Short mmCIF file of C-alpha atoms in Angstrom, two decimals:
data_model
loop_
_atom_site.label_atom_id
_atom_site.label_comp_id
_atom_site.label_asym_id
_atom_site.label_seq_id
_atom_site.Cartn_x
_atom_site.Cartn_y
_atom_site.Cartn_z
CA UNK A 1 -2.57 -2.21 -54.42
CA UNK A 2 1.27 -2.20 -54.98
CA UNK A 3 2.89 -1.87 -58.46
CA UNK A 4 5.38 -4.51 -59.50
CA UNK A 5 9.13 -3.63 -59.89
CA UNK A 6 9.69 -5.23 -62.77
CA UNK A 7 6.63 -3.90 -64.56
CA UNK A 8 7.16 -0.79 -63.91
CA UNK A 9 8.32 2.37 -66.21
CA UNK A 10 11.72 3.71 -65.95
CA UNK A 11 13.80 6.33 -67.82
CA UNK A 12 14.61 3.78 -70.23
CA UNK A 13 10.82 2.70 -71.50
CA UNK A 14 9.87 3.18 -74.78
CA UNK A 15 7.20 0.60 -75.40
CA UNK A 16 3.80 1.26 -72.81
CA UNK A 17 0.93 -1.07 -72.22
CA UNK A 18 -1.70 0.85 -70.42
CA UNK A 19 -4.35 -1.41 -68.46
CA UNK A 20 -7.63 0.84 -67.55
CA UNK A 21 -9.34 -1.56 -65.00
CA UNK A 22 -11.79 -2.11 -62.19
CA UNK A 23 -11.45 -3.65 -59.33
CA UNK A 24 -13.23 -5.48 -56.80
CA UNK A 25 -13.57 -3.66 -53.25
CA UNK A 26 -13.94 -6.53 -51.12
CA UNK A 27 -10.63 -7.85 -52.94
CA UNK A 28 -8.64 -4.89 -52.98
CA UNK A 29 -8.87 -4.33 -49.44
CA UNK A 30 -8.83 -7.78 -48.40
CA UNK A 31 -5.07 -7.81 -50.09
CA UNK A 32 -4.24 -4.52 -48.69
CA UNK A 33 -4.71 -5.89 -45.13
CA UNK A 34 -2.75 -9.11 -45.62
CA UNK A 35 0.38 -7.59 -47.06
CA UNK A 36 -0.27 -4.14 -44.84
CA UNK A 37 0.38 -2.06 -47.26
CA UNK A 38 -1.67 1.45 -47.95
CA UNK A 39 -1.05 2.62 -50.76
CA UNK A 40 -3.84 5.61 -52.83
CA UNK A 41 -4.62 3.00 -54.89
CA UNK A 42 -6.16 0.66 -52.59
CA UNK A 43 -7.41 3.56 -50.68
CA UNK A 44 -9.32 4.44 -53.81
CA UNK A 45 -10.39 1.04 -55.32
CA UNK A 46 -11.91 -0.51 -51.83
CA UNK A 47 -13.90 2.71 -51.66
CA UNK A 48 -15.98 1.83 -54.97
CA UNK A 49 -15.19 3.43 -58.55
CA UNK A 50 -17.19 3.47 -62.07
CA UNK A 51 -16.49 0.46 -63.87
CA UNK A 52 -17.95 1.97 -67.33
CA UNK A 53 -15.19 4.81 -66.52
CA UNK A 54 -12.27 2.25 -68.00
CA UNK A 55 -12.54 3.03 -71.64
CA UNK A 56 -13.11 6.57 -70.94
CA UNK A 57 -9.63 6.89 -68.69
CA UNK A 58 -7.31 4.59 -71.13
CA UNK A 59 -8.45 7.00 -74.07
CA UNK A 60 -7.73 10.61 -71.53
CA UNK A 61 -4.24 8.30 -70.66
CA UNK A 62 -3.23 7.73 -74.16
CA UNK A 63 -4.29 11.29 -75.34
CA UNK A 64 -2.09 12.37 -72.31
CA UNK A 65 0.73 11.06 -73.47
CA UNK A 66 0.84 11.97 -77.08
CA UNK A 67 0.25 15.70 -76.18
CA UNK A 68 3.00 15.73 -73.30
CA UNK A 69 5.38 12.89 -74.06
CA UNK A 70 5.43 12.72 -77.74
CA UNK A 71 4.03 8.78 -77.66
CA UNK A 72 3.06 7.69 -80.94
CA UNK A 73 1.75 4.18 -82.43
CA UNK A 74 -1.11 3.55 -80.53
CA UNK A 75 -2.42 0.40 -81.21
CA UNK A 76 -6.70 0.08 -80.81
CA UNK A 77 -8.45 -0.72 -77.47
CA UNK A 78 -9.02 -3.89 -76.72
CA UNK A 79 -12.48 -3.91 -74.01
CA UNK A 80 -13.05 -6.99 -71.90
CA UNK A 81 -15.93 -6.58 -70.26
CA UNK A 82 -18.11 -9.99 -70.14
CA UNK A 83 -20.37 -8.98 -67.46
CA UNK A 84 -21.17 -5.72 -67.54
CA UNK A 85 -22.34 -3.99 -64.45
CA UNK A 86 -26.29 -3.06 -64.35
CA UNK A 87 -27.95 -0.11 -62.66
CA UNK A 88 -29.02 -0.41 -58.70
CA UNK A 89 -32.88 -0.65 -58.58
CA UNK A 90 -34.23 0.88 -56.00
CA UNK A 91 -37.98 1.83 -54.95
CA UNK A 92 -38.13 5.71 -53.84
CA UNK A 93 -40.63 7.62 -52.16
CA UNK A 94 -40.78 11.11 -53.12
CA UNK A 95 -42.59 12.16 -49.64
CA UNK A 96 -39.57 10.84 -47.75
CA UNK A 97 -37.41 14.52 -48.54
CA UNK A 98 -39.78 16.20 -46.56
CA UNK A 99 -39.70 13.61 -43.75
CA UNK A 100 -36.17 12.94 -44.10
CA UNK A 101 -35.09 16.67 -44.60
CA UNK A 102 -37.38 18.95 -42.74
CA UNK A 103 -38.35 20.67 -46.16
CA UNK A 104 -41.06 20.77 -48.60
CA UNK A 105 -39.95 19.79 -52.47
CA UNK A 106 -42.22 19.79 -55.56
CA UNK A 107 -41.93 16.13 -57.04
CA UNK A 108 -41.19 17.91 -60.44
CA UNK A 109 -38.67 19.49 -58.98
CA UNK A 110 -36.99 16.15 -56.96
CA UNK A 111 -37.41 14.45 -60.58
CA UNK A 112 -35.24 17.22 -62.14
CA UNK A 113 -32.41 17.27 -59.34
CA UNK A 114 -32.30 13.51 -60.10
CA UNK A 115 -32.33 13.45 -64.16
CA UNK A 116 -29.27 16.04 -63.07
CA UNK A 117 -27.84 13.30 -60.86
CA UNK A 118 -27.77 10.55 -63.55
CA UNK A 119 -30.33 8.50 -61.52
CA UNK A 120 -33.67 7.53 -63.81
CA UNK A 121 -36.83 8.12 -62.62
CA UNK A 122 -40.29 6.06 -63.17
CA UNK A 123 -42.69 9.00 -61.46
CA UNK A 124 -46.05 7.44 -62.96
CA UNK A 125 -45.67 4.71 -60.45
CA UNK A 126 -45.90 4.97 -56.40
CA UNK A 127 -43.12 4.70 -54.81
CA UNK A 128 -40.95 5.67 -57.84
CA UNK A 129 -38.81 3.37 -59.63
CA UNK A 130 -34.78 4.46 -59.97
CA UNK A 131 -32.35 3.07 -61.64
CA UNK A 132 -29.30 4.23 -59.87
CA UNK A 133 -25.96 4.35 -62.20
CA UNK A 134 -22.77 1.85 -61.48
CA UNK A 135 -20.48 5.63 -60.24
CA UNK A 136 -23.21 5.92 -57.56
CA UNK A 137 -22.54 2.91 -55.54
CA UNK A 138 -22.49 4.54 -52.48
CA UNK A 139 -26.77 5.19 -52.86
CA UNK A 140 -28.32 2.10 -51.72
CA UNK A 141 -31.07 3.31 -49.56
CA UNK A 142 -34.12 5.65 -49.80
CA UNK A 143 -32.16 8.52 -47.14
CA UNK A 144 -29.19 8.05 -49.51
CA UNK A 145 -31.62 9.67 -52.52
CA UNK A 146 -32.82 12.24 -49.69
CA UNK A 147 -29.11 13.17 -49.46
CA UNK A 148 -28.69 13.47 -53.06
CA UNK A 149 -31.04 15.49 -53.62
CA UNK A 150 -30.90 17.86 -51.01
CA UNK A 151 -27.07 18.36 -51.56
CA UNK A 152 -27.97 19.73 -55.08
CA UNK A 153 -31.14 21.57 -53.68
CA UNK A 154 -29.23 23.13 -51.46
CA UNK A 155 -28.83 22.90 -47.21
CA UNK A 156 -28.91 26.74 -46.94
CA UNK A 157 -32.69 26.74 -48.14
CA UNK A 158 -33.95 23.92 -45.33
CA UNK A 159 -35.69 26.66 -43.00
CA UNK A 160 -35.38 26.42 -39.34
CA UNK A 161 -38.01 25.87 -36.99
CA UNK A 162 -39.03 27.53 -34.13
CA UNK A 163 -39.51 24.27 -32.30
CA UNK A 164 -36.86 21.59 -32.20
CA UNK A 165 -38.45 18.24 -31.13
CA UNK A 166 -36.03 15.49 -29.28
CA UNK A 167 -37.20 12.73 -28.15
CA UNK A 168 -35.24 11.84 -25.14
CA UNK A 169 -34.30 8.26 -24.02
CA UNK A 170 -33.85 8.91 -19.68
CA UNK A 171 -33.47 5.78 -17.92
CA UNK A 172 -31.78 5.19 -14.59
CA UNK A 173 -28.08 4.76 -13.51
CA UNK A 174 -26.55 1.28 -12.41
CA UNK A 175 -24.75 0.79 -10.22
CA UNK A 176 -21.31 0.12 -11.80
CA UNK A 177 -22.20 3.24 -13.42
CA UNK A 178 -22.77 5.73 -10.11
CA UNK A 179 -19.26 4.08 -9.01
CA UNK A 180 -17.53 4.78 -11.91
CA UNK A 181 -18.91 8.05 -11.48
CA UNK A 182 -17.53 8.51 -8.05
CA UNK A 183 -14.25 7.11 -9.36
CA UNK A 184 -13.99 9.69 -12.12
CA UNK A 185 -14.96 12.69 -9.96
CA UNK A 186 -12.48 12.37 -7.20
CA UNK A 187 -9.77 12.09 -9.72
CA UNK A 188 -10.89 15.18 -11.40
CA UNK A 189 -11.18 16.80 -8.39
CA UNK A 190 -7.45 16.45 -7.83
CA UNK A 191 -6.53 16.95 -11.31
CA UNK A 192 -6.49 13.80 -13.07
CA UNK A 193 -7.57 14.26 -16.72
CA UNK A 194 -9.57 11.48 -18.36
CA UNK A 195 -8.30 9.81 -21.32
CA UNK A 196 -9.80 7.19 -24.17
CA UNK A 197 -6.79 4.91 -25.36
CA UNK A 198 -8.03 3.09 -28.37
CA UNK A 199 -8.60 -0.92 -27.61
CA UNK A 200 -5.78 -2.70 -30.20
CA UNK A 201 -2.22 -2.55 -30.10
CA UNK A 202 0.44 -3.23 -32.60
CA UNK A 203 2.00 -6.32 -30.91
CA UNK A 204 0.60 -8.28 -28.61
CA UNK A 205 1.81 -10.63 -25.31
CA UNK A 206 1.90 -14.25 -25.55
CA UNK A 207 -1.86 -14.68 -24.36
CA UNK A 208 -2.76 -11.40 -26.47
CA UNK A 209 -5.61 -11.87 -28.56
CA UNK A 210 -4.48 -11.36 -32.80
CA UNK A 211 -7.56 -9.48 -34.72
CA UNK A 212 -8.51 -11.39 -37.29
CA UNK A 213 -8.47 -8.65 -40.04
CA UNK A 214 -6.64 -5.70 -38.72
CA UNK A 215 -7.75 -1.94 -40.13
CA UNK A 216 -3.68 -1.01 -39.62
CA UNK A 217 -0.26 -3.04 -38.33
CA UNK A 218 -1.24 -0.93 -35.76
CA UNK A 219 -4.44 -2.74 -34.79
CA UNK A 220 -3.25 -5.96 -34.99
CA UNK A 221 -3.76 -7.30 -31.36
CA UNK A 222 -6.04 -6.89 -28.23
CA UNK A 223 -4.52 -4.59 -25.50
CA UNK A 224 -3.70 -6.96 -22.60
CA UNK A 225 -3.44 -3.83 -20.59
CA UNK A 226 -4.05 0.00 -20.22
CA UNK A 227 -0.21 0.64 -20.12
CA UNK A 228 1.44 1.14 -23.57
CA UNK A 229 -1.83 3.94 -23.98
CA UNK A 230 -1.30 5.97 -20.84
CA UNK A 231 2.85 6.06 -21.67
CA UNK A 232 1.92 7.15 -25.05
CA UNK A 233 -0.43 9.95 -23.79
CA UNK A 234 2.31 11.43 -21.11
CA UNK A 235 5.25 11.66 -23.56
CA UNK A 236 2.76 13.11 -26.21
CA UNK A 237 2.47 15.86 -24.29
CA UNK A 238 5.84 15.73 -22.52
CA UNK A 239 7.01 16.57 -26.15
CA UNK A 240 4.82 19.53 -26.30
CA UNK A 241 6.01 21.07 -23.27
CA UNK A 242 3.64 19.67 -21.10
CA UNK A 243 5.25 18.66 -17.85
CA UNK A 244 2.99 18.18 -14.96
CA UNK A 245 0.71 15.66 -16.05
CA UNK A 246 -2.15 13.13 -14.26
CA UNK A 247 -4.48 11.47 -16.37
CA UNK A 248 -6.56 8.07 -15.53
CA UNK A 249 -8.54 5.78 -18.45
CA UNK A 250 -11.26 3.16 -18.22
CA UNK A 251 -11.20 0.49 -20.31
CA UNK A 252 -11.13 -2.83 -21.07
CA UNK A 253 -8.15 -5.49 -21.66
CA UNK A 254 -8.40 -8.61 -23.19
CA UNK A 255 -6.50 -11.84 -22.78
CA UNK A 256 -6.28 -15.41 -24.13
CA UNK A 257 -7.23 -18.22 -22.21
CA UNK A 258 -7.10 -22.15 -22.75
CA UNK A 259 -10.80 -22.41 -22.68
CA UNK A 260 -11.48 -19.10 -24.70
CA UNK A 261 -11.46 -15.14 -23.84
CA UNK A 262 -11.09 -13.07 -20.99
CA UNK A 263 -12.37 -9.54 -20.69
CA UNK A 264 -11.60 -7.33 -17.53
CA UNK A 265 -12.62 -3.35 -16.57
CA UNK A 266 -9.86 -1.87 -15.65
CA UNK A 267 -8.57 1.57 -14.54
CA UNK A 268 -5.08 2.90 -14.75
CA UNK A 269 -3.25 6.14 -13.51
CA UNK A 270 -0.44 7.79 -15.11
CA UNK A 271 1.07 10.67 -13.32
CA UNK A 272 4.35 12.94 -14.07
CA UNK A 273 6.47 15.82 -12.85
CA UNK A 274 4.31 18.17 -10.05
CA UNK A 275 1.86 16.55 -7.87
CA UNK A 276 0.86 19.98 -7.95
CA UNK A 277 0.87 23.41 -9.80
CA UNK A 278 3.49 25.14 -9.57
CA UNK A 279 3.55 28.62 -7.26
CA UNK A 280 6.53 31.39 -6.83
CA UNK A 281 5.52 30.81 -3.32
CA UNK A 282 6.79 27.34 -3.05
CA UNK A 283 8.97 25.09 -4.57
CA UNK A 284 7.60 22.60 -7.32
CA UNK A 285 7.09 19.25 -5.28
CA UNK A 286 7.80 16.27 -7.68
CA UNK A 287 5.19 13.02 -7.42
CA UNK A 288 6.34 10.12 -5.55
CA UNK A 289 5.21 6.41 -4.50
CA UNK A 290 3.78 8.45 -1.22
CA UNK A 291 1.36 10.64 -3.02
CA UNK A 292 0.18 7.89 -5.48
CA UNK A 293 -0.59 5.33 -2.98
CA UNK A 294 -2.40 8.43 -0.49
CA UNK A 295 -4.21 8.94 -4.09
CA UNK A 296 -5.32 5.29 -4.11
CA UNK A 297 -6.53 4.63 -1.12
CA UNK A 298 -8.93 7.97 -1.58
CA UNK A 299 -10.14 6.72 -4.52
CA UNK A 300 -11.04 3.28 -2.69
CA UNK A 301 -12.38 5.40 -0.33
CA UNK A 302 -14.95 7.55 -2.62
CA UNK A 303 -16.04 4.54 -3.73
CA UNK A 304 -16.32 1.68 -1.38
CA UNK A 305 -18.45 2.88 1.78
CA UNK A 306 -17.90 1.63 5.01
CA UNK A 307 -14.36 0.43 6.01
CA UNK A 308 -12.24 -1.48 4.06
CA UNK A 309 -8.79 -2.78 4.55
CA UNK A 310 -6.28 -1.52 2.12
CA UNK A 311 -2.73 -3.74 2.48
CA UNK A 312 0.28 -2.31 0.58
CA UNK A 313 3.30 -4.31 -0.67
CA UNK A 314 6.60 -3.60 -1.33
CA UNK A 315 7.60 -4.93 -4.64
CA UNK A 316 10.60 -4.12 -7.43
CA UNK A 317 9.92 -0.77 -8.33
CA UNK A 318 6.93 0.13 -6.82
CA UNK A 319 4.13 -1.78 -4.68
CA UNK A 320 0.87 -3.86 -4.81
CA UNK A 321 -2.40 -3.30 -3.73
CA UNK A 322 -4.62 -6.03 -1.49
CA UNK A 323 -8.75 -4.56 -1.38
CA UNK A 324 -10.46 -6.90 2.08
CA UNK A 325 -7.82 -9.80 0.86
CA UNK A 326 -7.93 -9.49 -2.93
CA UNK A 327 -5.28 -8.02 -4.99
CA UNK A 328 -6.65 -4.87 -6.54
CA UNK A 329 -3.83 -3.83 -8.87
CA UNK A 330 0.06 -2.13 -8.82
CA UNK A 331 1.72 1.19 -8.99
CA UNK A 332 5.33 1.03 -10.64
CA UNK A 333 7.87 3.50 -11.61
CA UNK A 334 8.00 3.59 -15.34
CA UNK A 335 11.71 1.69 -16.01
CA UNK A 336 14.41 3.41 -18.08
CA UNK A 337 13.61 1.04 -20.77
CA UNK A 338 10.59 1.84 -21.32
CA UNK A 339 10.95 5.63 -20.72
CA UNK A 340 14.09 5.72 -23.68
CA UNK A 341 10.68 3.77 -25.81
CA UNK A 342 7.64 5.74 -25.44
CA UNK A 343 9.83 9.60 -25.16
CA UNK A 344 9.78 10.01 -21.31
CA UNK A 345 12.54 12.13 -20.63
CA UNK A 346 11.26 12.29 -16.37
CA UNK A 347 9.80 10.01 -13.75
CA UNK A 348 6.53 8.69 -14.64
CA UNK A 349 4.53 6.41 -12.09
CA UNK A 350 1.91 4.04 -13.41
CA UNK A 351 -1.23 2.78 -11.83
CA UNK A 352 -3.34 -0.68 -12.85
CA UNK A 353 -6.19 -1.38 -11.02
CA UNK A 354 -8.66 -4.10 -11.22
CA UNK A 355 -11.93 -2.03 -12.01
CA UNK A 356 -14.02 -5.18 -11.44
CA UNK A 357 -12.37 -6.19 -8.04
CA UNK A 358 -12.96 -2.01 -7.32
CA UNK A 359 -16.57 -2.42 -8.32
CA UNK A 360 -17.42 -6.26 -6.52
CA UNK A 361 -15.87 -4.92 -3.19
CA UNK A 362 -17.95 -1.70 -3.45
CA UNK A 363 -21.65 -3.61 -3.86
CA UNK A 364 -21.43 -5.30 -1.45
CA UNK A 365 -20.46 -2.83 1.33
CA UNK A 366 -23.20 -0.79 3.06
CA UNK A 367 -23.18 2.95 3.83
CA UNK A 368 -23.42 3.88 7.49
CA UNK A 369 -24.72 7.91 8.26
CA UNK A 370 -23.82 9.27 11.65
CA UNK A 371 -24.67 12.47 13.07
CA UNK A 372 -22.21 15.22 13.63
CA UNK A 373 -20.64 15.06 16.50
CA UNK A 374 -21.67 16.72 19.86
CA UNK A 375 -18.60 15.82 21.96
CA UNK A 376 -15.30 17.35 21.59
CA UNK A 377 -12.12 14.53 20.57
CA UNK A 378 -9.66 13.60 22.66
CA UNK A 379 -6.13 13.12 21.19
CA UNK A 380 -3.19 10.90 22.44
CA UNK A 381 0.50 10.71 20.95
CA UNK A 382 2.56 7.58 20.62
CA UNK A 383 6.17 7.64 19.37
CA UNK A 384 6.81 3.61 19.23
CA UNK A 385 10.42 1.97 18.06
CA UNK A 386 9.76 -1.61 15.93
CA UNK A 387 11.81 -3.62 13.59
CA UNK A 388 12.45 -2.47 9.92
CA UNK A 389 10.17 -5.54 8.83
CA UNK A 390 7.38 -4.12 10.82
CA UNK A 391 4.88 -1.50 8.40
CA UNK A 392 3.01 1.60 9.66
CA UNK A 393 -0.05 -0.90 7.69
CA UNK A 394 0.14 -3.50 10.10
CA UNK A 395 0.73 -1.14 13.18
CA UNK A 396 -2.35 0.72 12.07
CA UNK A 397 -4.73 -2.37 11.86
CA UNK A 398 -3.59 -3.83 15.11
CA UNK A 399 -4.40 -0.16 17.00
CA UNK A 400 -7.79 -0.43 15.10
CA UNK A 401 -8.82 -4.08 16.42
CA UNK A 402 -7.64 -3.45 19.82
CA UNK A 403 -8.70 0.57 20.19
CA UNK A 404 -12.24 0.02 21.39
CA UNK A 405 -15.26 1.44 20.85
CA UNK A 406 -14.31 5.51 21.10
CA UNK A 407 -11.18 5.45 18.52
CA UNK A 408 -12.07 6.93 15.81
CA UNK A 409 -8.94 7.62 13.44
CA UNK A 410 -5.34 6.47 13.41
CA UNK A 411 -2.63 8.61 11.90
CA UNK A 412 1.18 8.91 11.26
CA UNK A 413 2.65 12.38 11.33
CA UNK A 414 6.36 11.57 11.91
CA UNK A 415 9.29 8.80 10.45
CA UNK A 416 12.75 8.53 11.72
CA UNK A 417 16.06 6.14 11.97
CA UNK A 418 19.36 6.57 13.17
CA UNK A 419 20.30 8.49 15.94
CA UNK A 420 20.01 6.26 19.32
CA UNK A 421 18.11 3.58 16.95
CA UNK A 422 19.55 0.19 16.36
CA UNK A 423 20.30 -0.23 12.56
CA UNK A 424 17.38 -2.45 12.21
CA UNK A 425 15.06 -0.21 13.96
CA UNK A 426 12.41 2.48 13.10
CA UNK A 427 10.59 5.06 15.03
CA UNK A 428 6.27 5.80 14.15
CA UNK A 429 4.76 8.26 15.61
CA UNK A 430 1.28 8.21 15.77
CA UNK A 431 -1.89 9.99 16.19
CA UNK A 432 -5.13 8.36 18.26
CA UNK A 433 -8.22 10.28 17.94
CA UNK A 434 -10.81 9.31 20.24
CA UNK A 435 -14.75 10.38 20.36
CA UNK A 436 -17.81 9.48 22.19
CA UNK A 437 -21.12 10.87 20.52
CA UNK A 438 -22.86 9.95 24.30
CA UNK A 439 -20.38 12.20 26.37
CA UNK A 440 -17.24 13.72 26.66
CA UNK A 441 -14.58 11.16 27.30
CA UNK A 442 -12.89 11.16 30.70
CA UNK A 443 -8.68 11.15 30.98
CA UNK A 444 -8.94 7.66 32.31
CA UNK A 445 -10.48 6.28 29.63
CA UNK A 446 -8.67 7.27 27.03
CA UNK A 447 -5.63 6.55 28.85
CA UNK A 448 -7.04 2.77 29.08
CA UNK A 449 -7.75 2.96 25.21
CA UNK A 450 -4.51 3.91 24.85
CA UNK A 451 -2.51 1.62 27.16
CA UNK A 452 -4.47 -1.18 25.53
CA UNK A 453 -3.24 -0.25 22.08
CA UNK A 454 0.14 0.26 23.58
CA UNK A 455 0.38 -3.62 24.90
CA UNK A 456 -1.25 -4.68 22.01
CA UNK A 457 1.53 -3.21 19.34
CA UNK A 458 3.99 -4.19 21.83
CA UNK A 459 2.88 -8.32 21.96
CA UNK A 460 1.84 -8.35 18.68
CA UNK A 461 4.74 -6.62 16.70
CA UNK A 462 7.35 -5.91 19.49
CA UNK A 463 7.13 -2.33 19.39
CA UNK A 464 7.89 -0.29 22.43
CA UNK A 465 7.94 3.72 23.32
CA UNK A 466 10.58 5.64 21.98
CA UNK A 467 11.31 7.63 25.31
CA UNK A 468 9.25 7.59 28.34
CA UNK A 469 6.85 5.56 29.92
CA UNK A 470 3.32 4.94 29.77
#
């Protein structure tokens, strides 16, 4: 794997003991891994090499060295080889090239390409009987000979046919499947750009789960989440001029438990710079916390049919999601520490959100069709005044219990403090959209609809109308 220091040759040497010598695979890289170091050595050994090579490569060494370094006194070779290493058997079927490789061989012809190959032949029995040679340890299997033979035969002369025959495997869609599906084409349709992250990490949390014998450092650990992926894909391409950037990723994370392992679907957002491409006609409008969450809640919405209740929480740096009463995930703004890590020289906003939550709230809703409607809508403006602790969230869901049967959408179109506002006030204002698919609504009931909402909001979270009466 490693050679040792004080072993080694330096300008000094002038006695050499060469050592021609083959080693175990399975040992080689078993040693690599533990001491993580990957050096062409072990990249060469734990790949297989001809053991019956060693005297031949000691004598090319030594003659080496007498013709370019002037070495002289070469004491005789000394060969320790107790167990030497036999041929593979292996039972071949000649007919297997044409099944195999689409092409009609002679057997004379597959026995010659073989004598070339080293690999001895028995053709007076059926199957044939090889003995394949110690260099060839990577032939273990009848398609390995196939191989073999056809690389020497030559790919060019395999003709084409006019037919290809696939044999197709169609089954049906699940259902976590058609969601996921949904998922990834409404973030597409706005831009997002799907990413695969892969599933290990180089150090792990304290319930991360270690890999027991790691391919790299690298690989050491289980990802506990999609995060330290997505950061390393957006200042990838941040560093190759790549500044307006939305991708999302699927994937699993694993964690640690008392009782064993936990594995959860997740999806996470990462999203930089421009929400949107930039025009000469309008300025370049950076991504915020608004344009995210909007983001969210249509993704919940192309997924989970029927109405849902989406809660939004205020948290350091950024907010958490609540699906019907079960937290769904967070958004944050990437912090400066972990920007200065991962090369993020802008804002960068990160989405996690429970897939599996995503998926369990969006079985067991039902899809309701309507008709278009007949009827035109009626709309009615409310500019209300309520305390700082009081969301546009909670206003909304209180106008939706208490707006009857006709209301059809709630919306906000307008936010503002100061002026003749108390310091610990805010003003909403806010859209009512009302329908009837029966008839066309009359002023005075949409006018009760409304006043309804109005004492409802004002009872319930003490709001009351910015100017006016009702």
């Amino acid at each position: 794997v490693f050679g040792g220091r004080d072993s080694g040759v330096s300008e000094t040497t002038s006695r050499v003991f060469l050592e021609s010598a083959y080693f175990a695979p399975g040992g080689i890289r078993r040693t690599s891994r533990r001491h993580g170091l990957q050096t062409d050595a072990a990249y060469r050994y734990e790949r297989g090499a001809d053991p019956d090579m060693c005297v031949y490569a000691a004598r090319l060494a030594v003659k080496m060295l007498c013709e370019l370094a002037g070495a002289s006194g070469v004491s005789a070779i000394t060969d320790v080889y107790p167990s030497p290493v036999v041929p593979y058997a292996l039972n071949f079927n000649p007919s297997c090239v044409t099944t195999l490789g689409g092409v009609e061989i002679h057997e004379d012809i597959i026995a010659n390409l073989l004598r070339y190959l080293g690999i001895q032949a028995d053709t007076t029995t059926k199957p044939w009987s090889l003995l394949i040679p110690p260099f060839k340890h990577d032939v273990r299997a009848e398609a390995d000979v196939v191989e073999e033979v056809l690389r020497i035969y030559g790919f060019d002369k395999i003709p084409i046919p006019a037919q290809l025959r696939i044999a197709t495997d169609h089954r049906d869609e699940d259902v976590l499947e058609i969601l996921q599906r949904r998922a990834c084409n409404y973030l597409t349709a706005r831009g997002f750009l799907e990413v695969h992250n892969l599933s290990f990490e180089a150090s792990g949390e304290a319930d991360a789960i270690k890999v027991l014998n790691p391919l790299a450092v690298e690989t050491g650990f289980m990802r506990t989440s999609l995060r330290s992926g997505l950061l390393k894909n957006i200042g990838y391409n941040l560093a190759r001029q790549e500044k307006h950037l939305k991708f999302f990723e699927f994937g699993s994370v694993y964690r640690q438990l008392s009782m064993g392992h936990e594995e959860c679907e997740m999806l996470g957002l990462a999203v930089s710079g421009s929400h949107s491409t930039p025009h000469w006609r309008s300025k370049a409008d950076e991504t915020d916390v608004f344009h995210i969450s909007g983001w969210v809640e249509g993704l919940i919405s192309a997924v989970v049919p029927g109405n849902f209740l989406l809660k939004r929480i205020p948290v350091d740096n950024g907010l958490t999601f609540h699906l019907n009463g079960q937290k769904i995930g967070v958004l944050n703004l990437v912090t400066d520490e972990e920007r200065k890590k991962y090369g993020l020289k802008q804002n960068t906003f990160l989405v996690e959100l429970s897939a599996s939550v995503l998926w369990e709230c969006a079985s067991g809703a039902r899809v309701r069709f309507e008709e278009l409607p007949r009827f035109p809508m009626v709309r009615r403006d409310l500019a209300l005044v309520v305390p700082n602790s009081v969301t546009y969230a909670t206003l909304e869901q209180l106008a939706r219990e208490s707006g009857g049967e006709f209301l059809r959408d709630v919306e906000i179109f307008d936010v503002f403090k100061g002026g003749e506002l108390e310091a610990d006030e805010k003003s909403y204002a806010m859209s009512f959209q009302f329908r009837s698919f029966q008839q066309t609504l009359s002023d005075r009931q949409v006018d009760e609809a409304v006043k309804h909402i109005y004492i409802t909001l004002q009872q319930k979270a003490g709001a009351r109308l910015r100017s006016g009466v009702l």
